[in-house]
Amino acid sequence: MKHIRVKDEQEMNTRAAQILIAQVLLKEDAVLGLATGGTPEGVYAKMAEAYKNGSVSFEKVRTVNLDEYVGLNGDHPQSYRYYMEDNLFSKVDIEKENTHLPNGTATDLMKECADYDALVKSLGGVDMQLLGIGNNGHIGFNEPGDAFVMGTNVVTLSQNTIDANARYFDDMSKVPKKALTLGIRGIMSAKKVLLIAGASKRDIIEKAFYGPVTPSVPASILQLHPDAIIISC
Ligand code: GLP
């Protein structure tokens, strides 16, 4: 694990975007694992800027996102599909059929989870997984618990996460209580992992990467990843 401490979010965004772009330049059909939340927004803006000025093309890139809310379809402004279209996909030359997120409105959610793991496998696995981190140490939507959950799964979100997500919804009752998330095996199987965290995550970064590896801080498992970069400020 390599931890790069940077002076501010601007530098974090620049460094993270450079790493993701380098991955695409090295492998034009790279499989990028993508994340949502406030933290990656600036990284996606830098990637879109690099595409606009001709430094990189996403024409052959494939993407698999970490998670999606149960019950929200892609037209819902708070769905993660909508977020991805808005922040990145509509701003670069990626082919829509090469972009994947779990379907939060699938009728059979367990089947959707199994299908999502099979999809990631069929793409040959993730070359580089971008991650943020929740205040409680969650990655994707893998919440703290007694054991690491391995496969893609349906999660009941913790109150901490529901409270953190509430800022995006006009009414607390509309904040989804469940989500689909790639599991810990899916994340750990990525060839490279890049986790970014702003200044408000300093305490959890210390706990996750300088404390014990424990399912009560899911991100701590990344201490065992052979090629993980953490960029934080
Ligand atoms: C959500 C997402 C995570 C993200 C987290 C932190 O829970 N599922 O992937 O890392 O939010 O979000 P933020 O960057 O807004 O703090």
PDB file of N, CA, C and O and ligand atoms in Angstrom, residues 35-40 66-67 69 80 131-135 138-141 161 165 167-168 201, ligand 1:
ATOM      1  N   ALA A  35     -16.421   4.894  -8.943  1.00  0.00           N
ATOM      2  CA  ALA A  35     -17.091   5.167  -7.678  1.00  0.00           C
ATOM      3  C   ALA A  35     -17.910   6.448  -7.802  1.00  0.00           C
ATOM      4  O   ALA A  35     -17.663   7.269  -8.696  1.00  0.00           O
ATOM      5  N   THR A  36     -18.841   6.627  -6.897  1.00  0.00           N
ATOM      6  CA  THR A  36     -19.644   7.853  -6.874  1.00  0.00           C
ATOM      7  C   THR A  36     -19.389   8.603  -5.569  1.00  0.00           C
ATOM      8  O   THR A  36     -18.416   8.311  -4.877  1.00  0.00           O
ATOM      9  N   GLY A  37     -20.262   9.556  -5.227  1.00  0.00           N
ATOM     10  CA  GLY A  37     -20.049  10.358  -4.029  1.00  0.00           C
ATOM     11  C   GLY A  37     -19.451  11.703  -4.418  1.00  0.00           C
ATOM     12  O   GLY A  37     -19.105  11.927  -5.585  1.00  0.00           O
ATOM     13  N   GLY A  38     -19.312  12.564  -3.433  1.00  0.00           N
ATOM     14  CA  GLY A  38     -18.789  13.904  -3.705  1.00  0.00           C
ATOM     15  C   GLY A  38     -17.311  13.876  -4.076  1.00  0.00           C
ATOM     16  O   GLY A  38     -16.858  14.643  -4.943  1.00  0.00           O
ATOM     17  N   THR A  39     -16.550  12.996  -3.462  1.00  0.00           N
ATOM     18  CA  THR A  39     -15.093  13.015  -3.625  1.00  0.00           C
ATOM     19  C   THR A  39     -14.616  12.845  -5.073  1.00  0.00           C
ATOM     20  O   THR A  39     -13.751  13.603  -5.502  1.00  0.00           O
ATOM     21  N   PRO A  40     -15.147  11.883  -5.850  1.00  0.00           N
ATOM     22  CA  PRO A  40     -14.591  11.715  -7.206  1.00  0.00           C
ATOM     23  C   PRO A  40     -15.032  12.762  -8.232  1.00  0.00           C
ATOM     24  O   PRO A  40     -14.526  12.758  -9.355  1.00  0.00           O
ATOM     25  N   LEU A  66     -19.267   0.577  -8.724  1.00  0.00           N
ATOM     26  CA  LEU A  66     -19.321  -0.187  -7.487  1.00  0.00           C
ATOM     27  C   LEU A  66     -20.727  -0.525  -7.022  1.00  0.00           C
ATOM     28  O   LEU A  66     -20.956  -1.588  -6.467  1.00  0.00           O
ATOM     29  N   ASP A  67     -21.639   0.436  -7.197  1.00  0.00           N
ATOM     30  CA  ASP A  67     -22.907   0.255  -6.473  1.00  0.00           C
ATOM     31  C   ASP A  67     -24.042   1.062  -7.084  1.00  0.00           C
ATOM     32  O   ASP A  67     -23.841   1.896  -7.966  1.00  0.00           O
ATOM     33  N   TYR A  69     -28.307   2.397  -5.772  1.00  0.00           N
ATOM     34  CA  TYR A  69     -29.394   2.340  -4.793  1.00  0.00           C
ATOM     35  C   TYR A  69     -30.490   1.396  -5.260  1.00  0.00           C
ATOM     36  O   TYR A  69     -30.859   1.416  -6.448  1.00  0.00           O
ATOM     37  N   TYR A  80     -27.065   6.404  -9.141  1.00  0.00           N
ATOM     38  CA  TYR A  80     -25.644   6.463  -9.490  1.00  0.00           C
ATOM     39  C   TYR A  80     -25.451   6.404 -11.007  1.00  0.00           C
ATOM     40  O   TYR A  80     -24.458   6.926 -11.532  1.00  0.00           O
ATOM     41  N   LEU A 131     -11.857   4.291  -5.667  1.00  0.00           N
ATOM     42  CA  LEU A 131     -12.703   4.208  -4.476  1.00  0.00           C
ATOM     43  C   LEU A 131     -12.711   5.528  -3.718  1.00  0.00           C
ATOM     44  O   LEU A 131     -11.683   6.228  -3.679  1.00  0.00           O
ATOM     45  N   GLY A 132     -13.856   5.823  -3.090  1.00  0.00           N
ATOM     46  CA  GLY A 132     -13.901   6.834  -2.047  1.00  0.00           C
ATOM     47  C   GLY A 132     -13.970   6.061  -0.741  1.00  0.00           C
ATOM     48  O   GLY A 132     -13.763   4.840  -0.723  1.00  0.00           O
ATOM     49  N   ILE A 133     -14.277   6.745   0.345  1.00  0.00           N
ATOM     50  CA  ILE A 133     -14.432   6.032   1.625  1.00  0.00           C
ATOM     51  C   ILE A 133     -15.538   6.728   2.421  1.00  0.00           C
ATOM     52  O   ILE A 133     -15.623   7.963   2.421  1.00  0.00           O
ATOM     53  N   GLY A 134     -16.397   5.937   3.046  1.00  0.00           N
ATOM     54  CA  GLY A 134     -17.445   6.513   3.892  1.00  0.00           C
ATOM     55  C   GLY A 134     -16.850   6.926   5.239  1.00  0.00           C
ATOM     56  O   GLY A 134     -15.774   6.465   5.631  1.00  0.00           O
ATOM     57  N   ASN A 135     -17.573   7.779   5.959  1.00  0.00           N
ATOM     58  CA  ASN A 135     -17.101   8.230   7.286  1.00  0.00           C
ATOM     59  C   ASN A 135     -16.877   7.058   8.232  1.00  0.00           C
ATOM     60  O   ASN A 135     -16.084   7.142   9.164  1.00  0.00           O
ATOM     61  N   HIS A 138     -16.699   2.561   5.134  1.00  0.00           N
ATOM     62  CA  HIS A 138     -17.250   1.691   4.084  1.00  0.00           C
ATOM     63  C   HIS A 138     -16.592   1.990   2.738  1.00  0.00           C
ATOM     64  O   HIS A 138     -16.154   3.099   2.464  1.00  0.00           O
ATOM     65  N   ILE A 139     -16.514   0.956   1.916  1.00  0.00           N
ATOM     66  CA  ILE A 139     -16.058   1.111   0.533  1.00  0.00           C
ATOM     67  C   ILE A 139     -17.142   0.497  -0.354  1.00  0.00           C
ATOM     68  O   ILE A 139     -17.689  -0.558  -0.025  1.00  0.00           O
ATOM     69  N   GLY A 140     -17.429   1.176  -1.510  1.00  0.00           N
ATOM     70  CA  GLY A 140     -18.643   0.823  -2.229  1.00  0.00           C
ATOM     71  C   GLY A 140     -19.753   1.098  -1.225  1.00  0.00           C
ATOM     72  O   GLY A 140     -19.794   2.166  -0.594  1.00  0.00           O
ATOM     73  N   PHE A 141     -20.616   0.117  -1.001  1.00  0.00           N
ATOM     74  CA  PHE A 141     -21.574   0.235   0.104  1.00  0.00           C
ATOM     75  C   PHE A 141     -21.354  -0.920   1.071  1.00  0.00           C
ATOM     76  O   PHE A 141     -22.286  -1.368   1.731  1.00  0.00           O
ATOM     77  N   THR A 161     -24.557   6.150   7.072  1.00  0.00           N
ATOM     78  CA  THR A 161     -24.521   6.325   5.613  1.00  0.00           C
ATOM     79  C   THR A 161     -25.792   7.014   5.125  1.00  0.00           C
ATOM     80  O   THR A 161     -25.728   7.907   4.269  1.00  0.00           O
ATOM     81  N   ASN A 165     -25.917  10.500   3.114  1.00  0.00           N
ATOM     82  CA  ASN A 165     -26.512  10.597   1.772  1.00  0.00           C
ATOM     83  C   ASN A 165     -27.693  11.557   1.724  1.00  0.00           C
ATOM     84  O   ASN A 165     -28.105  11.993   0.640  1.00  0.00           O
ATOM     85  N   ARG A 167     -28.027  14.561   2.248  1.00  0.00           N
ATOM     86  CA  ARG A 167     -27.803  15.887   1.657  1.00  0.00           C
ATOM     87  C   ARG A 167     -28.202  15.955   0.182  1.00  0.00           C
ATOM     88  O   ARG A 167     -28.423  17.028  -0.349  1.00  0.00           O
ATOM     89  N   TYR A 168     -28.304  14.806  -0.459  1.00  0.00           N
ATOM     90  CA  TYR A 168     -28.667  14.801  -1.876  1.00  0.00           C
ATOM     91  C   TYR A 168     -30.178  14.691  -2.126  1.00  0.00           C
ATOM     92  O   TYR A 168     -30.628  14.746  -3.255  1.00  0.00           O
ATOM     93  N   LYS A 201     -11.949  13.246   5.877  1.00  0.00           N
ATOM     94  CA  LYS A 201     -11.837  11.798   6.124  1.00  0.00           C
ATOM     95  C   LYS A 201     -10.530  11.436   6.845  1.00  0.00           C
ATOM     96  O   LYS A 201     -10.172  10.263   6.904  1.00  0.00           O
TER      97      LYS A 201
HETATM   98  C1  GLP B   1     -21.306   6.523  -0.923  1.00  0.00           C
HETATM   99  C2  GLP B   1     -20.699   5.677  -2.032  1.00  0.00           C
HETATM  100  C3  GLP B   1     -19.227   5.394  -1.772  1.00  0.00           C
HETATM  101  C4  GLP B   1     -18.500   6.688  -1.437  1.00  0.00           C
HETATM  102  C5  GLP B   1     -19.116   7.298  -0.198  1.00  0.00           C
HETATM  103  C6  GLP B   1     -18.418   8.559   0.274  1.00  0.00           C
HETATM  104  O1  GLP B   1     -21.563   5.758   0.188  1.00  0.00           O
HETATM  105  N1  GLP B   1     -21.396   4.437  -2.176  1.00  0.00           N
HETATM  106  O2  GLP B   1     -18.664   4.756  -2.905  1.00  0.00           O
HETATM  107  O3  GLP B   1     -17.135   6.432  -1.237  1.00  0.00           O
HETATM  108  O4  GLP B   1     -20.472   7.591  -0.519  1.00  0.00           O
HETATM  109  O5  GLP B   1     -18.943   9.668  -0.384  1.00  0.00           O
HETATM  110  P1  GLP B   1     -18.324  11.119  -0.334  1.00  0.00           P
HETATM  111  O6  GLP B   1     -17.182  11.098  -1.268  1.00  0.00           O
HETATM  112  O7  GLP B   1     -19.449  11.995  -0.833  1.00  0.00           O
HETATM  113  O8  GLP B   1     -17.937  11.387   1.067  1.00  0.00           O
END
